[in-house]
XYZ file of C-alpha atoms in Angstrom:
125
model
C 44.952 11.465 -50.829
C 45.036 10.982 -55.532
C 42.157 10.759 -57.311
C 40.849 9.890 -60.669
C 37.360 11.087 -61.826
C 35.515 9.834 -64.857
C 32.337 11.771 -65.817
C 30.250 12.022 -68.870
C 29.243 7.984 -69.598
C 25.145 7.509 -70.604
C 22.651 5.965 -73.295
C 23.320 6.585 -76.908
C 22.284 5.390 -80.004
C 24.122 3.118 -82.785
C 26.342 6.073 -84.357
C 25.893 8.445 -82.190
C 28.574 10.761 -79.811
C 30.139 10.778 -76.074
C 32.370 12.116 -74.679
C 34.046 10.863 -71.349
C 35.886 13.027 -68.600
C 38.831 11.928 -66.367
C 40.096 14.234 -63.426
C 43.572 13.572 -62.022
C 43.894 15.216 -58.268
C 46.041 15.244 -55.014
C 49.716 14.757 -56.996
C 51.489 15.570 -59.670
C 50.706 13.480 -63.363
C 53.553 14.528 -64.363
C 55.876 12.093 -66.715
C 52.656 9.737 -66.665
C 50.507 7.633 -68.881
C 47.077 8.378 -69.390
C 44.893 6.126 -70.371
C 41.732 4.744 -70.752
C 40.330 1.161 -69.735
C 37.295 -0.460 -70.725
C 35.676 -3.551 -69.592
C 32.358 -6.383 -69.852
C 31.689 -8.605 -67.041
C 32.478 -11.440 -67.427
C 35.347 -10.457 -69.481
C 39.590 -9.680 -69.529
C 39.594 -5.663 -68.854
C 40.652 -3.579 -72.195
C 42.807 -0.723 -72.586
C 41.809 1.294 -75.301
C 43.978 4.621 -76.280
C 46.994 6.389 -74.090
C 48.635 8.913 -73.669
C 51.401 10.706 -72.508
C 51.437 13.294 -69.590
C 52.964 16.710 -72.221
C 51.000 15.125 -75.152
C 53.073 13.928 -77.618
C 52.731 10.208 -78.351
C 48.544 8.747 -78.306
C 48.361 4.875 -78.781
C 44.781 3.473 -79.308
C 43.791 -0.236 -80.469
C 42.736 -1.531 -83.391
C 38.693 -1.599 -82.348
C 38.642 1.823 -81.344
C 40.876 3.777 -84.134
C 39.294 6.629 -86.501
C 36.665 6.905 -83.901
C 37.973 7.511 -80.452
C 40.423 10.406 -79.477
C 42.588 10.976 -76.813
C 43.385 14.215 -75.988
C 44.628 16.182 -73.029
C 43.241 19.447 -71.276
C 45.008 23.090 -71.453
C 46.363 21.471 -68.145
C 47.479 18.454 -68.403
C 45.103 17.330 -64.685
C 41.855 16.080 -68.016
C 41.880 13.899 -69.921
C 39.461 13.449 -72.695
C 37.882 10.892 -73.970
C 35.534 11.222 -77.009
C 33.903 8.107 -79.324
C 32.707 9.170 -82.447
C 30.129 5.995 -84.871
C 29.230 3.730 -81.921
C 28.592 0.894 -81.956
C 26.605 -1.898 -79.364
C 29.754 -3.008 -78.603
C 31.813 -0.307 -77.352
C 29.072 -1.198 -74.152
C 31.665 -0.780 -71.192
C 32.307 0.511 -68.715
C 35.126 2.752 -68.785
C 37.781 3.169 -66.479
C 40.801 5.698 -66.798
C 43.649 5.389 -65.735
C 48.039 6.788 -64.840
C 51.206 5.085 -65.052
C 54.577 5.875 -64.810
C 55.542 3.874 -68.314
C 55.197 4.275 -71.950
C 55.317 1.365 -74.547
C 54.527 -1.574 -74.202
C 53.689 -2.044 -70.935
C 51.091 0.186 -70.758
C 48.757 -2.407 -72.670
C 48.337 -4.572 -69.228
C 46.009 -2.760 -66.752
C 48.397 -4.614 -64.083
C 50.805 -1.859 -64.853
C 48.895 1.324 -63.475
C 48.756 2.774 -60.665
C 45.573 4.688 -60.308
C 42.137 4.177 -61.429
C 38.866 5.333 -62.009
C 35.414 4.622 -60.472
C 34.785 3.770 -63.959
C 31.771 5.647 -66.043
C 28.244 3.174 -67.038
C 28.967 3.841 -71.380
C 25.784 2.465 -73.075
C 24.744 1.960 -77.308
C 21.542 1.385 -78.045
C 20.598 -0.723 -81.526
């Protein structure tokens, strides 16, 4: 059973930090791009950040650049999202996802075969 499981969400004050984790299991994700998306009710699922399997390349949405950092664990079966200087507009359900592509198509949630269940991040003012 292929599974991605997110954790680390919660309630924080504006300006605070959270670290999200995504644990992958059930298959090898060698060569895959691992990404974070987020979604607010009534809005499209939004690309946040991506990282290649070996960690050599990363990409971020403009809205989080300079505040969020995506990284892989030593075994490369775990991906993290360090979120600093959080703003109320960062409030969303955050999802981990995996795709075999890297490049323009990775910004679309339709390109992702595997998804986690999501973890809620709420930033209060």
